[in-house]
């Protein structure tokens, strides 16, 4: 359990994180409209996603862990990614960013640490803009993105249907 004094470490994601990252993401698939995925994943199904985020280049995966004693596994508190915005070549210098946190890690600064590490890692990459889509309502995510210089662009109204209702997605942009 994350406490106020828990030390958080941020590092690139690795293959051994796959099961915990899948579990964390599946929480959002099952319980929230934050992702528009509607069926949970197995770790093997999520492997291509993990492999699409190497330790260098514009598409990164940063993982926040709770500091642990030597020899014990590290609890994953959340992750942040930069991914391809769209598949066409002209979009190559734009990325879509996102943050997912373990429910008990929200409101503790973990998202801030993840985005700091992600944008530091992207500083030397050929990336011109970052975009973020935020399912509404989600004031905490909007505040995090605005804190990092993202500016509101507009909203896709009722763009996704999940849990028997339609959801809006607000889009934000950050110059890199």
PDB file of C-alpha atoms in Angstrom:
ATOM      1  CA  UNK A   1       0.000   0.000   0.000  1.00  0.00           C
ATOM      2  CA  UNK A   2       1.305   3.427  -0.936  1.00  0.00           C
ATOM      3  CA  UNK A   3       1.747   5.788   1.987  1.00  0.00           C
ATOM      4  CA  UNK A   4       2.708   9.443   2.097  1.00  0.00           C
ATOM      5  CA  UNK A   5       6.338   8.428   2.783  1.00  0.00           C
ATOM      6  CA  UNK A   6       6.689   5.708   0.169  1.00  0.00           C
ATOM      7  CA  UNK A   7       9.628   6.409  -2.088  1.00  0.00           C
ATOM      8  CA  UNK A   8       8.709   6.159  -5.747  1.00  0.00           C
ATOM      9  CA  UNK A   9      11.184   5.173  -8.429  1.00  0.00           C
ATOM     10  CA  UNK A  10      10.556   5.747 -12.141  1.00  0.00           C
ATOM     11  CA  UNK A  11      12.308   3.654 -14.779  1.00  0.00           C
ATOM     12  CA  UNK A  12      11.715   2.348 -18.290  1.00  0.00           C
ATOM     13  CA  UNK A  13       9.275  -0.541 -18.495  1.00  0.00           C
ATOM     14  CA  UNK A  14      10.696  -4.031 -19.020  1.00  0.00           C
ATOM     15  CA  UNK A  15       9.359  -7.418 -20.065  1.00  0.00           C
ATOM     16  CA  UNK A  16       9.045  -8.620 -16.460  1.00  0.00           C
ATOM     17  CA  UNK A  17       6.516  -5.799 -15.836  1.00  0.00           C
ATOM     18  CA  UNK A  18       4.076  -7.194 -18.381  1.00  0.00           C
ATOM     19  CA  UNK A  19       1.765  -9.090 -16.025  1.00  0.00           C
ATOM     20  CA  UNK A  20       1.477  -6.243 -13.506  1.00  0.00           C
ATOM     21  CA  UNK A  21       0.989  -3.647 -16.263  1.00  0.00           C
ATOM     22  CA  UNK A  22      -1.721  -5.805 -17.822  1.00  0.00           C
ATOM     23  CA  UNK A  23      -3.481  -6.166 -14.467  1.00  0.00           C
ATOM     24  CA  UNK A  24      -3.351  -2.421 -13.898  1.00  0.00           C
ATOM     25  CA  UNK A  25      -4.725  -1.664 -17.371  1.00  0.00           C
ATOM     26  CA  UNK A  26      -7.448  -4.299 -17.032  1.00  0.00           C
ATOM     27  CA  UNK A  27      -8.737  -2.480 -13.938  1.00  0.00           C
ATOM     28  CA  UNK A  28      -9.475   0.515 -16.185  1.00  0.00           C
ATOM     29  CA  UNK A  29     -11.005  -1.715 -18.871  1.00  0.00           C
ATOM     30  CA  UNK A  30     -13.380  -3.345 -16.359  1.00  0.00           C
ATOM     31  CA  UNK A  31     -14.166  -0.463 -14.016  1.00  0.00           C
ATOM     32  CA  UNK A  32     -13.928   2.871 -15.866  1.00  0.00           C
ATOM     33  CA  UNK A  33     -14.614   4.592 -19.180  1.00  0.00           C
ATOM     34  CA  UNK A  34     -11.051   5.990 -19.193  1.00  0.00           C
ATOM     35  CA  UNK A  35     -10.047   3.494 -21.869  1.00  0.00           C
ATOM     36  CA  UNK A  36     -12.431   2.555 -24.617  1.00  0.00           C
ATOM     37  CA  UNK A  37     -11.217  -1.036 -24.603  1.00  0.00           C
ATOM     38  CA  UNK A  38     -14.150  -3.159 -23.467  1.00  0.00           C
ATOM     39  CA  UNK A  39     -12.581  -6.610 -23.032  1.00  0.00           C
ATOM     40  CA  UNK A  40      -9.728  -7.442 -20.662  1.00  0.00           C
ATOM     41  CA  UNK A  41      -6.369  -8.597 -21.982  1.00  0.00           C
ATOM     42  CA  UNK A  42      -4.059 -11.448 -21.140  1.00  0.00           C
ATOM     43  CA  UNK A  43      -0.399 -10.553 -20.706  1.00  0.00           C
ATOM     44  CA  UNK A  44       0.360 -12.348 -23.995  1.00  0.00           C
ATOM     45  CA  UNK A  45      -2.204 -10.189 -25.797  1.00  0.00           C
ATOM     46  CA  UNK A  46      -0.544  -7.067 -24.349  1.00  0.00           C
ATOM     47  CA  UNK A  47       2.996  -8.142 -25.302  1.00  0.00           C
ATOM     48  CA  UNK A  48       2.944  -6.324 -28.711  1.00  0.00           C
ATOM     49  CA  UNK A  49       1.960  -3.115 -26.884  1.00  0.00           C
ATOM     50  CA  UNK A  50       4.875  -3.528 -24.454  1.00  0.00           C
ATOM     51  CA  UNK A  51       7.326  -4.265 -27.276  1.00  0.00           C
ATOM     52  CA  UNK A  52       6.184  -1.159 -29.164  1.00  0.00           C
ATOM     53  CA  UNK A  53       7.763   0.952 -26.379  1.00  0.00           C
ATOM     54  CA  UNK A  54      11.554   0.421 -26.462  1.00  0.00           C
ATOM     55  CA  UNK A  55      13.976   2.171 -24.096  1.00  0.00           C
ATOM     56  CA  UNK A  56      14.879   4.722 -26.780  1.00  0.00           C
ATOM     57  CA  UNK A  57      13.072   6.556 -29.531  1.00  0.00           C
ATOM     58  CA  UNK A  58       9.847   8.549 -29.411  1.00  0.00           C
ATOM     59  CA  UNK A  59       7.632   5.741 -28.106  1.00  0.00           C
ATOM     60  CA  UNK A  60       8.458   5.189 -24.450  1.00  0.00           C
ATOM     61  CA  UNK A  61       7.068   3.354 -21.454  1.00  0.00           C
ATOM     62  CA  UNK A  62       7.962   4.701 -18.020  1.00  0.00           C
ATOM     63  CA  UNK A  63       6.964   2.709 -14.917  1.00  0.00           C
ATOM     64  CA  UNK A  64       6.623   3.984 -11.350  1.00  0.00           C
ATOM     65  CA  UNK A  65       7.377   1.497  -8.599  1.00  0.00           C
ATOM     66  CA  UNK A  66       7.285   1.660  -4.837  1.00  0.00           C
ATOM     67  CA  UNK A  67      10.793   1.299  -3.435  1.00  0.00           C
ATOM     68  CA  UNK A  68      11.207  -2.139  -1.949  1.00  0.00           C
ATOM     69  CA  UNK A  69      13.686  -4.142   0.023  1.00  0.00           C
ATOM     70  CA  UNK A  70      16.399  -5.933  -1.956  1.00  0.00           C
ATOM     71  CA  UNK A  71      15.199  -9.292  -3.217  1.00  0.00           C
ATOM     72  CA  UNK A  72      11.495  -8.420  -3.150  1.00  0.00           C
ATOM     73  CA  UNK A  73       9.357  -7.563  -6.143  1.00  0.00           C
ATOM     74  CA  UNK A  74       8.554  -3.939  -6.772  1.00  0.00           C
ATOM     75  CA  UNK A  75       4.913  -2.918  -6.717  1.00  0.00           C
ATOM     76  CA  UNK A  76       3.958  -1.055  -9.887  1.00  0.00           C
ATOM     77  CA  UNK A  77       2.141   2.158  -9.003  1.00  0.00           C
ATOM     78  CA  UNK A  78       1.515   3.321 -12.546  1.00  0.00           C
ATOM     79  CA  UNK A  79       2.925   3.946 -15.975  1.00  0.00           C
ATOM     80  CA  UNK A  80       3.122   6.625 -18.653  1.00  0.00           C
ATOM     81  CA  UNK A  81       3.573   6.129 -22.366  1.00  0.00           C
ATOM     82  CA  UNK A  82       4.210   8.035 -25.534  1.00  0.00           C
ATOM     83  CA  UNK A  83       2.851   6.183 -28.544  1.00  0.00           C
ATOM     84  CA  UNK A  84       2.284   6.778 -32.230  1.00  0.00           C
ATOM     85  CA  UNK A  85      -0.484   9.311 -32.725  1.00  0.00           C
ATOM     86  CA  UNK A  86      -1.527   7.841 -36.064  1.00  0.00           C
ATOM     87  CA  UNK A  87       0.097   5.311 -38.413  1.00  0.00           C
ATOM     88  CA  UNK A  88       0.787   7.556 -41.432  1.00  0.00           C
ATOM     89  CA  UNK A  89       4.426   8.688 -41.844  1.00  0.00           C
ATOM     90  CA  UNK A  90       3.747  12.428 -41.649  1.00  0.00           C
ATOM     91  CA  UNK A  91       2.549  11.945 -38.045  1.00  0.00           C
ATOM     92  CA  UNK A  92       5.911  10.495 -36.945  1.00  0.00           C
ATOM     93  CA  UNK A  93       6.940  13.593 -34.965  1.00  0.00           C
ATOM     94  CA  UNK A  94       3.701  13.603 -32.955  1.00  0.00           C
ATOM     95  CA  UNK A  95       2.947  11.273 -30.053  1.00  0.00           C
ATOM     96  CA  UNK A  96      -0.055  10.483 -27.906  1.00  0.00           C
ATOM     97  CA  UNK A  97       0.729  10.373 -24.211  1.00  0.00           C
ATOM     98  CA  UNK A  98      -1.142   8.737 -21.385  1.00  0.00           C
ATOM     99  CA  UNK A  99      -0.834   7.913 -17.698  1.00  0.00           C
ATOM    100  CA  UNK A 100      -2.457   5.027 -15.811  1.00  0.00           C
ATOM    101  CA  UNK A 101      -2.173   4.787 -12.023  1.00  0.00           C
ATOM    102  CA  UNK A 102      -2.984   2.035  -9.560  1.00  0.00           C
ATOM    103  CA  UNK A 103      -6.180   3.178  -7.790  1.00  0.00           C
ATOM    104  CA  UNK A 104      -4.413   3.578  -4.429  1.00  0.00           C
ATOM    105  CA  UNK A 105      -1.615   5.655  -6.037  1.00  0.00           C
ATOM    106  CA  UNK A 106      -3.851   8.470  -7.303  1.00  0.00           C
ATOM    107  CA  UNK A 107      -3.437  11.900  -5.743  1.00  0.00           C
ATOM    108  CA  UNK A 108       0.097  11.151  -4.467  1.00  0.00           C
ATOM    109  CA  UNK A 109       2.201  12.798  -7.184  1.00  0.00           C
ATOM    110  CA  UNK A 110       2.964   9.554  -9.030  1.00  0.00           C
ATOM    111  CA  UNK A 111       1.481  10.845 -12.288  1.00  0.00           C
ATOM    112  CA  UNK A 112       3.652  13.950 -12.028  1.00  0.00           C
ATOM    113  CA  UNK A 113       6.791  11.854 -11.530  1.00  0.00           C
ATOM    114  CA  UNK A 114       5.885   9.670 -14.496  1.00  0.00           C
ATOM    115  CA  UNK A 115       5.290  12.598 -16.831  1.00  0.00           C
ATOM    116  CA  UNK A 116       8.478  14.321 -15.683  1.00  0.00           C
ATOM    117  CA  UNK A 117      10.479  11.211 -16.563  1.00  0.00           C
ATOM    118  CA  UNK A 118       8.630  10.688 -19.843  1.00  0.00           C
ATOM    119  CA  UNK A 119       9.150  14.252 -21.085  1.00  0.00           C
ATOM    120  CA  UNK A 120      12.804  14.212 -19.993  1.00  0.00           C
ATOM    121  CA  UNK A 121      13.262  11.017 -22.025  1.00  0.00           C
ATOM    122  CA  UNK A 122      11.593  12.630 -25.046  1.00  0.00           C
ATOM    123  CA  UNK A 123      13.637  15.855 -24.849  1.00  0.00           C
ATOM    124  CA  UNK A 124      16.342  14.569 -27.215  1.00  0.00           C
ATOM    125  CA  UNK A 125      13.959  12.792 -29.588  1.00  0.00           C
ATOM    126  CA  UNK A 126      12.571  14.119 -32.858  1.00  0.00           C
ATOM    127  CA  UNK A 127       9.136  14.797 -31.392  1.00  0.00           C
ATOM    128  CA  UNK A 128       7.355  18.053 -32.148  1.00  0.00           C
ATOM    129  CA  UNK A 129       3.987  17.691 -30.390  1.00  0.00           C
ATOM    130  CA  UNK A 130       2.335  15.532 -27.742  1.00  0.00           C
ATOM    131  CA  UNK A 131      -1.399  14.929 -27.639  1.00  0.00           C
ATOM    132  CA  UNK A 132      -3.638  13.492 -24.940  1.00  0.00           C
ATOM    133  CA  UNK A 133      -7.258  12.381 -25.123  1.00  0.00           C
ATOM    134  CA  UNK A 134      -9.076  12.514 -21.787  1.00  0.00           C
ATOM    135  CA  UNK A 135     -12.440  10.788 -21.361  1.00  0.00           C
ATOM    136  CA  UNK A 136     -14.805  13.188 -19.622  1.00  0.00           C
ATOM    137  CA  UNK A 137     -15.255  13.867 -16.817  1.00  0.00           C
ATOM    138  CA  UNK A 138     -11.717  13.494 -15.442  1.00  0.00           C
ATOM    139  CA  UNK A 139     -10.619  16.689 -13.688  1.00  0.00           C
ATOM    140  CA  UNK A 140      -7.515  15.102 -12.147  1.00  0.00           C
ATOM    141  CA  UNK A 141      -6.160  14.107 -15.564  1.00  0.00           C
ATOM    142  CA  UNK A 142      -6.981  17.515 -17.056  1.00  0.00           C
ATOM    143  CA  UNK A 143      -5.107  19.226 -14.184  1.00  0.00           C
ATOM    144  CA  UNK A 144      -2.079  16.939 -14.634  1.00  0.00           C
ATOM    145  CA  UNK A 145      -1.900  17.653 -18.350  1.00  0.00           C
ATOM    146  CA  UNK A 146      -2.358  21.404 -17.892  1.00  0.00           C
ATOM    147  CA  UNK A 147       0.416  21.389 -15.269  1.00  0.00           C
ATOM    148  CA  UNK A 148       2.727  20.004 -17.963  1.00  0.00           C
ATOM    149  CA  UNK A 149       1.804  22.697 -20.463  1.00  0.00           C
ATOM    150  CA  UNK A 150      -0.896  20.882 -22.410  1.00  0.00           C
ATOM    151  CA  UNK A 151      -3.555  23.172 -23.821  1.00  0.00           C
ATOM    152  CA  UNK A 152      -7.151  22.222 -24.449  1.00  0.00           C
ATOM    153  CA  UNK A 153      -7.951  21.843 -28.169  1.00  0.00           C
ATOM    154  CA  UNK A 154     -11.544  20.666 -28.229  1.00  0.00           C
ATOM    155  CA  UNK A 155     -13.890  17.827 -27.428  1.00  0.00           C
ATOM    156  CA  UNK A 156     -15.128  14.911 -29.478  1.00  0.00           C
ATOM    157  CA  UNK A 157     -18.730  14.625 -28.251  1.00  0.00           C
ATOM    158  CA  UNK A 158     -20.136  11.167 -27.496  1.00  0.00           C
ATOM    159  CA  UNK A 159     -17.288   9.578 -29.453  1.00  0.00           C
ATOM    160  CA  UNK A 160     -17.236   6.281 -27.544  1.00  0.00           C
ATOM    161  CA  UNK A 161     -19.866   3.983 -26.059  1.00  0.00           C
ATOM    162  CA  UNK A 162     -19.080   1.949 -22.975  1.00  0.00           C
ATOM    163  CA  UNK A 163     -21.148   0.758 -20.014  1.00  0.00           C
ATOM    164  CA  UNK A 164     -24.338   1.527 -21.932  1.00  0.00           C
ATOM    165  CA  UNK A 165     -23.687   5.237 -22.450  1.00  0.00           C
ATOM    166  CA  UNK A 166     -21.746   7.621 -24.663  1.00  0.00           C
ATOM    167  CA  UNK A 167     -18.605   9.426 -23.492  1.00  0.00           C
ATOM    168  CA  UNK A 168     -16.915  12.637 -24.589  1.00  0.00           C
ATOM    169  CA  UNK A 169     -13.140  12.874 -25.064  1.00  0.00           C
ATOM    170  CA  UNK A 170     -11.353  16.202 -24.565  1.00  0.00           C
ATOM    171  CA  UNK A 171      -8.152  16.613 -26.585  1.00  0.00           C
ATOM    172  CA  UNK A 172      -5.048  18.424 -25.352  1.00  0.00           C
ATOM    173  CA  UNK A 173      -1.797  19.408 -27.092  1.00  0.00           C
ATOM    174  CA  UNK A 174       1.700  20.192 -25.863  1.00  0.00           C
ATOM    175  CA  UNK A 175       4.593  21.601 -27.882  1.00  0.00           C
ATOM    176  CA  UNK A 176       7.837  19.709 -27.320  1.00  0.00           C
TER     177      UNK A 176
END
